[in-house]
PDB file of C-alpha atoms in Angstrom:
ATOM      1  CA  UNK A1048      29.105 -15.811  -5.700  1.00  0.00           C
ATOM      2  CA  UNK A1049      31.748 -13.757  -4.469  1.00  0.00           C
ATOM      3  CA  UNK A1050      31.956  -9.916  -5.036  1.00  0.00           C
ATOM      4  CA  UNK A1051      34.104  -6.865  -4.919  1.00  0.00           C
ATOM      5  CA  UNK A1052      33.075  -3.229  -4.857  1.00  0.00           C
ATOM      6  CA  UNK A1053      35.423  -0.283  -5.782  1.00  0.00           C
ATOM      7  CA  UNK A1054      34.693   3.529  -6.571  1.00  0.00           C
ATOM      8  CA  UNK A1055      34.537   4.193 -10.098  1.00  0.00           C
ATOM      9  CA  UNK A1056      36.418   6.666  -9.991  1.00  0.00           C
ATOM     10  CA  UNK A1057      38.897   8.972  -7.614  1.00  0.00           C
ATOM     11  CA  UNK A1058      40.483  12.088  -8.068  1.00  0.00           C
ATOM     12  CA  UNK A1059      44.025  13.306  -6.680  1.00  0.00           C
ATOM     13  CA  UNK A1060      46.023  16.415  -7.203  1.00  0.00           C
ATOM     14  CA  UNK A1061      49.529  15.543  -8.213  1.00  0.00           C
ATOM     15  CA  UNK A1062      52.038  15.185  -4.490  1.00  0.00           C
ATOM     16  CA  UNK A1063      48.757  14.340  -2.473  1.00  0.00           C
ATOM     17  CA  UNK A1064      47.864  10.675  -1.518  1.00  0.00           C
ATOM     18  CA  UNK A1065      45.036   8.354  -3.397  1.00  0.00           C
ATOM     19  CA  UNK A1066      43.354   5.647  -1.339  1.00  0.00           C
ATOM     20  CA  UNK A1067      41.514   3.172  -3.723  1.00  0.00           C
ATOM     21  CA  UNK A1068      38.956   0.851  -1.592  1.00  0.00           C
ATOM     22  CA  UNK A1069      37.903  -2.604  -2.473  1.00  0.00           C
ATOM     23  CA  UNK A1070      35.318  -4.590  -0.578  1.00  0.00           C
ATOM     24  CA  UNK A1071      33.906  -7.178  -0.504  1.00  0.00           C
ATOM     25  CA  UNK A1072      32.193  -9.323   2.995  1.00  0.00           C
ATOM     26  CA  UNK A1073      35.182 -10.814   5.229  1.00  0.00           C
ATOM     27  CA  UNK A1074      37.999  -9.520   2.646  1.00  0.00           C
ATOM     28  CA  UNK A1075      40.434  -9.642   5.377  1.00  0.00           C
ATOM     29  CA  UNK A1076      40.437 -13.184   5.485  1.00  0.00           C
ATOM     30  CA  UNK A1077      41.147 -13.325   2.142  1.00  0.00           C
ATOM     31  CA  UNK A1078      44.606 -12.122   0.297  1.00  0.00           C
ATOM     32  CA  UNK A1079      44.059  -9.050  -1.771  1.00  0.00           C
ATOM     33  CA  UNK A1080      46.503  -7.700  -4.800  1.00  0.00           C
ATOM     34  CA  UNK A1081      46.139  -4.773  -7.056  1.00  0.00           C
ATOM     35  CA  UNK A1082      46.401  -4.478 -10.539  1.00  0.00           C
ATOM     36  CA  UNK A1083      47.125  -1.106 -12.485  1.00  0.00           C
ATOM     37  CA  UNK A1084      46.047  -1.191 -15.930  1.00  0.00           C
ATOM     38  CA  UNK A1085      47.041   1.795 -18.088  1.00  0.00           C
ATOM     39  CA  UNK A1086      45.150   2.541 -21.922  1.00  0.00           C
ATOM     40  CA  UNK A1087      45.762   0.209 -24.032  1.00  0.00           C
ATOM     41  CA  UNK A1088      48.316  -2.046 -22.033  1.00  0.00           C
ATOM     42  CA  UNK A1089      47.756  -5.137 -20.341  1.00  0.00           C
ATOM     43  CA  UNK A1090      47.097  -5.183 -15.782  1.00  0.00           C
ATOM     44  CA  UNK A1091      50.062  -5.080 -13.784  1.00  0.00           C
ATOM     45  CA  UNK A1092      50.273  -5.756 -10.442  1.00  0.00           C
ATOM     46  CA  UNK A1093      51.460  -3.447  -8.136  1.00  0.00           C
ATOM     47  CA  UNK A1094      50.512  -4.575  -4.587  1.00  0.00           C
ATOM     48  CA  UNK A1095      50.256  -8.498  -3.237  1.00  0.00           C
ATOM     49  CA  UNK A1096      49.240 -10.592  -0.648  1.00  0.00           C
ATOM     50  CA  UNK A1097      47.582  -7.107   0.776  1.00  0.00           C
ATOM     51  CA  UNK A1098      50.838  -5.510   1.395  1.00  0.00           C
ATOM     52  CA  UNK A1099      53.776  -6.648  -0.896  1.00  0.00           C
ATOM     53  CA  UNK A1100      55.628  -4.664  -3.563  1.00  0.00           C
ATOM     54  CA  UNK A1101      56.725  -6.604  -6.554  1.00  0.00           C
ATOM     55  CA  UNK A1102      60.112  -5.715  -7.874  1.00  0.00           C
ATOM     56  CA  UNK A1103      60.151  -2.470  -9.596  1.00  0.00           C
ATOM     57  CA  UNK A1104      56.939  -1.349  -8.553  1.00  0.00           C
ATOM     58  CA  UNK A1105      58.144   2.391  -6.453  1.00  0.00           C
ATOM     59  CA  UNK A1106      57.610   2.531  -2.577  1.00  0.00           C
ATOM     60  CA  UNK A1107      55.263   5.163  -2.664  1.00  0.00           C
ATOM     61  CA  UNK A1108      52.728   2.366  -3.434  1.00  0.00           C
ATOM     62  CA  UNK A1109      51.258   0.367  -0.144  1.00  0.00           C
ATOM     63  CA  UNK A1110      48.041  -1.628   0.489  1.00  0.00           C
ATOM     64  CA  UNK A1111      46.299  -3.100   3.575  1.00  0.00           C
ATOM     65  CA  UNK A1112      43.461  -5.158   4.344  1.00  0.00           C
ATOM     66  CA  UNK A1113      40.995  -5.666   7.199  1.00  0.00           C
ATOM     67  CA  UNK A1114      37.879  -6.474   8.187  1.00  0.00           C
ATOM     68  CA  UNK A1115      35.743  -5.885   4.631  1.00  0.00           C
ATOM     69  CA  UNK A1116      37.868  -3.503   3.035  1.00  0.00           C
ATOM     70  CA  UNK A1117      41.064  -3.436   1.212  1.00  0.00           C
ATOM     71  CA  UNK A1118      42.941  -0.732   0.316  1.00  0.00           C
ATOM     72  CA  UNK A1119      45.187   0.618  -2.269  1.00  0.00           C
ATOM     73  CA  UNK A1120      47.790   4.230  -0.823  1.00  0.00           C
ATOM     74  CA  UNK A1121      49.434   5.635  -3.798  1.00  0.00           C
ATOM     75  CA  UNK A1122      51.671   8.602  -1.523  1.00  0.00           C
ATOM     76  CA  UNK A1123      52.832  11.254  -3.665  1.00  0.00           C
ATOM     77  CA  UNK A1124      50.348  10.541  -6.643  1.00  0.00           C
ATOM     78  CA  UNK A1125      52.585  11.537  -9.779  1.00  0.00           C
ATOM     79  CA  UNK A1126      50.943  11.703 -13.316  1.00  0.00           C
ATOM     80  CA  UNK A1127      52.370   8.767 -14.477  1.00  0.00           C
ATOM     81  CA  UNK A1128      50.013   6.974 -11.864  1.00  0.00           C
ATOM     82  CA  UNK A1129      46.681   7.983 -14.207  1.00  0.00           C
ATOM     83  CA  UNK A1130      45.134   4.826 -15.124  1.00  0.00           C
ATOM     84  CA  UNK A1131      42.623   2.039 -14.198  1.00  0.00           C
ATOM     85  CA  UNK A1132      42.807   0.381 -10.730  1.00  0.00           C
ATOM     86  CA  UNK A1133      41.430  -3.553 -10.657  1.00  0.00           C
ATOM     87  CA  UNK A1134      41.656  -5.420  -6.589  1.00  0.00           C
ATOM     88  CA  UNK A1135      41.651  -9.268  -6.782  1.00  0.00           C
ATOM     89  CA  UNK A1136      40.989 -11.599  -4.366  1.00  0.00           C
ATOM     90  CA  UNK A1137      41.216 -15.541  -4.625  1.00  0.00           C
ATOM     91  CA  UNK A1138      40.030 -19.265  -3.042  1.00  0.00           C
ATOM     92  CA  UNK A1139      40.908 -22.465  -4.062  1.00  0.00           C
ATOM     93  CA  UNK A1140      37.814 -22.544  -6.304  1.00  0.00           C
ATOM     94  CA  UNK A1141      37.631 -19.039  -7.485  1.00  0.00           C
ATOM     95  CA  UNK A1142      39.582 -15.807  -8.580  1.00  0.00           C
ATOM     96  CA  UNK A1143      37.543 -12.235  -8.550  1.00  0.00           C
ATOM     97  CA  UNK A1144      38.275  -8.897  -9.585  1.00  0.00           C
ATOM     98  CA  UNK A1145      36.610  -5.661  -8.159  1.00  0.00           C
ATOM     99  CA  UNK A1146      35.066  -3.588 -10.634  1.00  0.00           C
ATOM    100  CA  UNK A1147      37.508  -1.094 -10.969  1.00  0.00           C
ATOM    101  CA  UNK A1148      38.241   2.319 -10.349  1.00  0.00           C
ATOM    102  CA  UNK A1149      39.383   4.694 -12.722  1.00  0.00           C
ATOM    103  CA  UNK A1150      42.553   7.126 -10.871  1.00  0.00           C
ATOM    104  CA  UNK A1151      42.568  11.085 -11.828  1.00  0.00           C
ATOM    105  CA  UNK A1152      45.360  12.957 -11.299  1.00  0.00           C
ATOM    106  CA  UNK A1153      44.313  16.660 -11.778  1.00  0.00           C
TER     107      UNK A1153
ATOM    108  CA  UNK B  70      61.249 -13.479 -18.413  1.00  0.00           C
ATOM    109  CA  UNK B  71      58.156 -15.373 -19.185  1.00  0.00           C
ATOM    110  CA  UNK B  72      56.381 -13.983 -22.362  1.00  0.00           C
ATOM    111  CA  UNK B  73      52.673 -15.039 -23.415  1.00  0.00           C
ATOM    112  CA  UNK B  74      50.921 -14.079 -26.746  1.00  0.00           C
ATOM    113  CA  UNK B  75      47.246 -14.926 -27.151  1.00  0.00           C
ATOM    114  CA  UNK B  76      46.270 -15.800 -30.757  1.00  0.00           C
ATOM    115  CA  UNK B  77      43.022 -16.848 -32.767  1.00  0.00           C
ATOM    116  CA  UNK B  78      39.855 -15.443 -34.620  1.00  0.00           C
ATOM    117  CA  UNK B  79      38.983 -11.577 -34.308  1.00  0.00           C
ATOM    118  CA  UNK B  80      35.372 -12.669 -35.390  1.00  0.00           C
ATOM    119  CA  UNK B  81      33.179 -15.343 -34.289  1.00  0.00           C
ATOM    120  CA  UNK B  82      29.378 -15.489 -34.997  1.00  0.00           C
ATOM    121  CA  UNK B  83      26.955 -15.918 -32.620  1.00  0.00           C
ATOM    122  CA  UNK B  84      26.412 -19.116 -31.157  1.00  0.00           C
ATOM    123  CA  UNK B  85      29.505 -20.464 -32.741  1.00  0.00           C
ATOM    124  CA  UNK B  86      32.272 -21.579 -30.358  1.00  0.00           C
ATOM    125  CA  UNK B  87      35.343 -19.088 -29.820  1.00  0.00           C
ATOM    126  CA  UNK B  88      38.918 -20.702 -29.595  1.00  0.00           C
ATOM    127  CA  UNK B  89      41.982 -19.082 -28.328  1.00  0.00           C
ATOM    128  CA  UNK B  90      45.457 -20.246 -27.877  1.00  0.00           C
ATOM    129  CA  UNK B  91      48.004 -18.998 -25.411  1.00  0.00           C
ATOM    130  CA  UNK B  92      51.434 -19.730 -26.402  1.00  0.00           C
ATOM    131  CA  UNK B  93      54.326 -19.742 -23.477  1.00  0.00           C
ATOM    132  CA  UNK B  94      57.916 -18.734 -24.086  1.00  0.00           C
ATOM    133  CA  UNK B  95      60.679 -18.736 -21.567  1.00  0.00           C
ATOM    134  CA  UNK B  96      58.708 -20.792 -19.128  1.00  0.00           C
ATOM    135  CA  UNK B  97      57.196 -24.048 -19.056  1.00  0.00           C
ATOM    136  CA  UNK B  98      53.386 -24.951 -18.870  1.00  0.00           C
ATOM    137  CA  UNK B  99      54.030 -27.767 -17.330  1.00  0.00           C
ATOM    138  CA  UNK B 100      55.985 -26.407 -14.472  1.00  0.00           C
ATOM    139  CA  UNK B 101      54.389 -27.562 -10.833  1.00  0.00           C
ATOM    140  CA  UNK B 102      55.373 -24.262  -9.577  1.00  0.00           C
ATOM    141  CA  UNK B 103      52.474 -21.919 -11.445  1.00  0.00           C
ATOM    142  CA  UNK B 104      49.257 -22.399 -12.810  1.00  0.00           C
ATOM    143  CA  UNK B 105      47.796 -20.391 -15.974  1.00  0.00           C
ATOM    144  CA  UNK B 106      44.142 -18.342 -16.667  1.00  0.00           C
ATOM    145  CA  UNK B 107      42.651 -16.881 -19.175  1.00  0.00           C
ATOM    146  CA  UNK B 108      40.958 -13.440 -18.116  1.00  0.00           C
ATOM    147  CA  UNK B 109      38.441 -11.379 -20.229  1.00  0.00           C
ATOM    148  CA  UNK B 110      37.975  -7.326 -20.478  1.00  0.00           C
ATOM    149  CA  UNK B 111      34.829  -6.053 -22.217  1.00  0.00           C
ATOM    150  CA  UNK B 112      35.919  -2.286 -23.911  1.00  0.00           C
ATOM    151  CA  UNK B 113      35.323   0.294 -21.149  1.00  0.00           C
ATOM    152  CA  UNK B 114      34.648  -2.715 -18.550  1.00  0.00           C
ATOM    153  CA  UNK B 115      36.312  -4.456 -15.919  1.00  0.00           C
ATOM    154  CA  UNK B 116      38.724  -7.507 -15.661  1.00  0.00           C
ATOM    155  CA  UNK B 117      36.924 -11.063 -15.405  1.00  0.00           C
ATOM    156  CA  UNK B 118      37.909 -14.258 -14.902  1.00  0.00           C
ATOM    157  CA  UNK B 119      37.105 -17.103 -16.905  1.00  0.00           C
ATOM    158  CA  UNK B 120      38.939 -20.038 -15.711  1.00  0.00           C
ATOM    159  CA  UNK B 121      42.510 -21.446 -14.501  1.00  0.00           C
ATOM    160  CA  UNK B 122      44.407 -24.899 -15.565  1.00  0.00           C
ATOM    161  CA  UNK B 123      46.043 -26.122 -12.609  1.00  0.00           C
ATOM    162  CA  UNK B 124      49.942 -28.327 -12.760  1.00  0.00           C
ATOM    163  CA  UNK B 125      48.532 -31.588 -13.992  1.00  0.00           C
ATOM    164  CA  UNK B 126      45.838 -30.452 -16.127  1.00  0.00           C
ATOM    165  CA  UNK B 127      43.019 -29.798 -13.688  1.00  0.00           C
ATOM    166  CA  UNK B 128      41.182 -27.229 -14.264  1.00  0.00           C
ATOM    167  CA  UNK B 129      38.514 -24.455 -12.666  1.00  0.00           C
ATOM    168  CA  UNK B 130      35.977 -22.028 -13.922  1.00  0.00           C
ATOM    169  CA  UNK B 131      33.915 -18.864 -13.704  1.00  0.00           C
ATOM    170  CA  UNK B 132      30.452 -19.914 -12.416  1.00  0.00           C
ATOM    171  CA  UNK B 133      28.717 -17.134 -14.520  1.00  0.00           C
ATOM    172  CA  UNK B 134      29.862 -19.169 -17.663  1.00  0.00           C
ATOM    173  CA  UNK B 135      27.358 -21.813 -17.231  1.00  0.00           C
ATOM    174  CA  UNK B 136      29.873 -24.155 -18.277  1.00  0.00           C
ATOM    175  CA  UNK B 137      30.482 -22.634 -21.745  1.00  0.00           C
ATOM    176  CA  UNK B 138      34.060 -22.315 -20.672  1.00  0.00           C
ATOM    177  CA  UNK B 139      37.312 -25.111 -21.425  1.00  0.00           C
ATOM    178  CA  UNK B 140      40.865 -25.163 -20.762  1.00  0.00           C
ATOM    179  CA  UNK B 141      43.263 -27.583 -22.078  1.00  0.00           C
ATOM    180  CA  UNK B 142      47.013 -27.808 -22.543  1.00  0.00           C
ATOM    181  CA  UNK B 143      49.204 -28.910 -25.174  1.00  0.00           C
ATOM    182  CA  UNK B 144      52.816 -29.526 -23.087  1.00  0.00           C
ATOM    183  CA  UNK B 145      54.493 -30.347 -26.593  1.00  0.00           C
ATOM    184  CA  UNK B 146      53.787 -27.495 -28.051  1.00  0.00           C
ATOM    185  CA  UNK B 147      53.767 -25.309 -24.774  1.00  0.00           C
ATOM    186  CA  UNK B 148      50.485 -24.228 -25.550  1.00  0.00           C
ATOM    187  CA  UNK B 149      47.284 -23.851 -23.459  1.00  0.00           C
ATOM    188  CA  UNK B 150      44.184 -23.006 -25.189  1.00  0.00           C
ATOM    189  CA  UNK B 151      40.417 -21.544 -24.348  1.00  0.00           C
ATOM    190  CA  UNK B 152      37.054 -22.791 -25.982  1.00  0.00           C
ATOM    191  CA  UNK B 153      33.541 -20.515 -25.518  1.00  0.00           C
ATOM    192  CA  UNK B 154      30.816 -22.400 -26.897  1.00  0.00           C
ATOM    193  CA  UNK B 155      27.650 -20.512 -27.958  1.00  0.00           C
ATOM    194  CA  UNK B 156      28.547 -17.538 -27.990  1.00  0.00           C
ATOM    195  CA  UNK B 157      26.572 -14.298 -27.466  1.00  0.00           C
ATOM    196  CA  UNK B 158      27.321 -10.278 -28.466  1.00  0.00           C
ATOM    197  CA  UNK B 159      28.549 -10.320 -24.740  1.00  0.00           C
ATOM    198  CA  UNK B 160      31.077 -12.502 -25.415  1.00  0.00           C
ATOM    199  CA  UNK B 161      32.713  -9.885 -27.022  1.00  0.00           C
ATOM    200  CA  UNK B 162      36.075  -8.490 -25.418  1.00  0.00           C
ATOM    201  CA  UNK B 163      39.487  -8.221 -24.978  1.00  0.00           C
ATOM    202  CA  UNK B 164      40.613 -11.995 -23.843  1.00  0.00           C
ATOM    203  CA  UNK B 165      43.850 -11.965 -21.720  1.00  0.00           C
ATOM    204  CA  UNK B 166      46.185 -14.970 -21.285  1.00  0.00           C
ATOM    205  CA  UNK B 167      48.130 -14.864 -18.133  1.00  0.00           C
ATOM    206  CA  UNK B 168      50.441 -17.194 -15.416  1.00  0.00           C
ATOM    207  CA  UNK B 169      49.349 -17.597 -11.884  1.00  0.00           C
ATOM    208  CA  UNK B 170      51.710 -17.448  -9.112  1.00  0.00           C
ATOM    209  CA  UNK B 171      50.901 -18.885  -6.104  1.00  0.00           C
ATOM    210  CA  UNK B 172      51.369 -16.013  -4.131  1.00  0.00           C
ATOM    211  CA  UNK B 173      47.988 -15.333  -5.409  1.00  0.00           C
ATOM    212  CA  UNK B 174      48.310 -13.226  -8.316  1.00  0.00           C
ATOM    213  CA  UNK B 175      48.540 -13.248 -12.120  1.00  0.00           C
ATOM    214  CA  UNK B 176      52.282 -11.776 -12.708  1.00  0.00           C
ATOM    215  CA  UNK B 177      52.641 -12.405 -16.375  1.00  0.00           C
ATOM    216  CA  UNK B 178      50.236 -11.377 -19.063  1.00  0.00           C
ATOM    217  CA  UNK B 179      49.805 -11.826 -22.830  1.00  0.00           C
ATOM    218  CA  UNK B 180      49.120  -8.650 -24.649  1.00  0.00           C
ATOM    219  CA  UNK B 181      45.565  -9.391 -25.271  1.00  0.00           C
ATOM    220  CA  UNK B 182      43.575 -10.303 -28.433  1.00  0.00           C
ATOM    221  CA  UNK B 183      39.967  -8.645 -29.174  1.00  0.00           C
ATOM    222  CA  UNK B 184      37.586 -10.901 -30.153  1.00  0.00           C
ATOM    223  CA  UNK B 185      33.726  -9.532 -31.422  1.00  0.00           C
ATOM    224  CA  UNK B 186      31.018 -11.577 -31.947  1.00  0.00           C
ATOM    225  CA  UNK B 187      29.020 -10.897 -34.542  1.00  0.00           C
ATOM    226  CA  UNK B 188      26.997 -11.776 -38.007  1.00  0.00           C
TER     227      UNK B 188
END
């Protein structure tokens, strides 16, 4: 089956840049999104189709994938950006999530 | 703005079957244009998928699940639901109901319901 890898964790001093990795063999082929999943709430996607902002979601978020890795730029890292970090690819047959990786911002 | 809310038993015993609806408001399960999932989230762990219900009623699942896993729709009632059969202590977990957009992402979640699984 299918599988994605992510740090457990990163840390990030606030106004610095987080990259969050997710990989996983030939991810580039694939379409990646990213969910961010703060205590207690339900995932919310905040990057699609590897490099798409949904509505809402602030610029300073940006993803790109190649090759076997994915990845997740938060540029500017506020506080407010402290939370859990899920990737997800997909196929016809299947939908998987990376394991997740949980975003510090000291 | 679409708006899902999962609903069902907190408790199930073990090797009992769970059941979970997913009720839809201000959107149609029976739209061509999306499909739904249900997702799962053990406390502390990560997100995983347990299965989608494509337009028409197909329907796909998790592998791991060894076939424990069902989806079915209710269009009258705007309802899709979720049956686990024998259930085990690692059942237990937060159980998510959410839309598919075919863009390839989930953009619409229910809140979440916590199911355990225990004597």
């Amino acid at each position: 089956s299918y599988e994605l890898s992510q740090p457990p964790s990163v840390s990030v001093s606030p106004g610095q840049t987080a990259n969050i990795t997710c990989s996983g063999v030939e991810l580039g082929d694939k379409y990646a999104c990213w969910y961010q999943q703060r205590p207690g709430q339900s995932p919310v996607v905040v990057i699609f189709q590897d490099t798409k902002r949904p509505s809402g979601i602030p610029e300073r978020f940006s993803g790109s994938n190649s090759g076997n890795t994915a990845t997740l730029t938060i540029s500017g890292t506020q506080a407010m950006d402290e939370g859990d970090y899920f990737c997800q690819a997909w196929d016809t047959n299947t939908i998987v999530f990376g394991g997740g990786t949980k975003l510090t911002v000291l | 703005q679409v708006q899902l809310q999962e609903s069902g038993p907190g408790l199930v015993k073990p090797s009992q079957t769970l059941s979970l609806t997913c009720t839809v408001s201000s959107g149609s399960v029976n739209s061509g244009s999306y499909s739904w999932g249900w997702i799962r989230q053990p406390a502390g762990k990560g997100l995983e998928w347990i299965g989608r219900l494509f337009p028409g009623g197909g329907t796909k699942y998790n592998p791991s699940l060894k076939s424990r896993a069902t989806i079915s729709v209710d269009t009258s009632k705007n309802q899709f639901f979720l049956t686990l059969s024998s259930v085990t202590a690692a059942d237990t977990a937060v159980y998510y109901c959410a839309r598919w957009a075919r863009l390839g992402f989930f953009d619409y979640w229910g809140q979440g319901t916590l199911v355990a699984v225990s004597s």
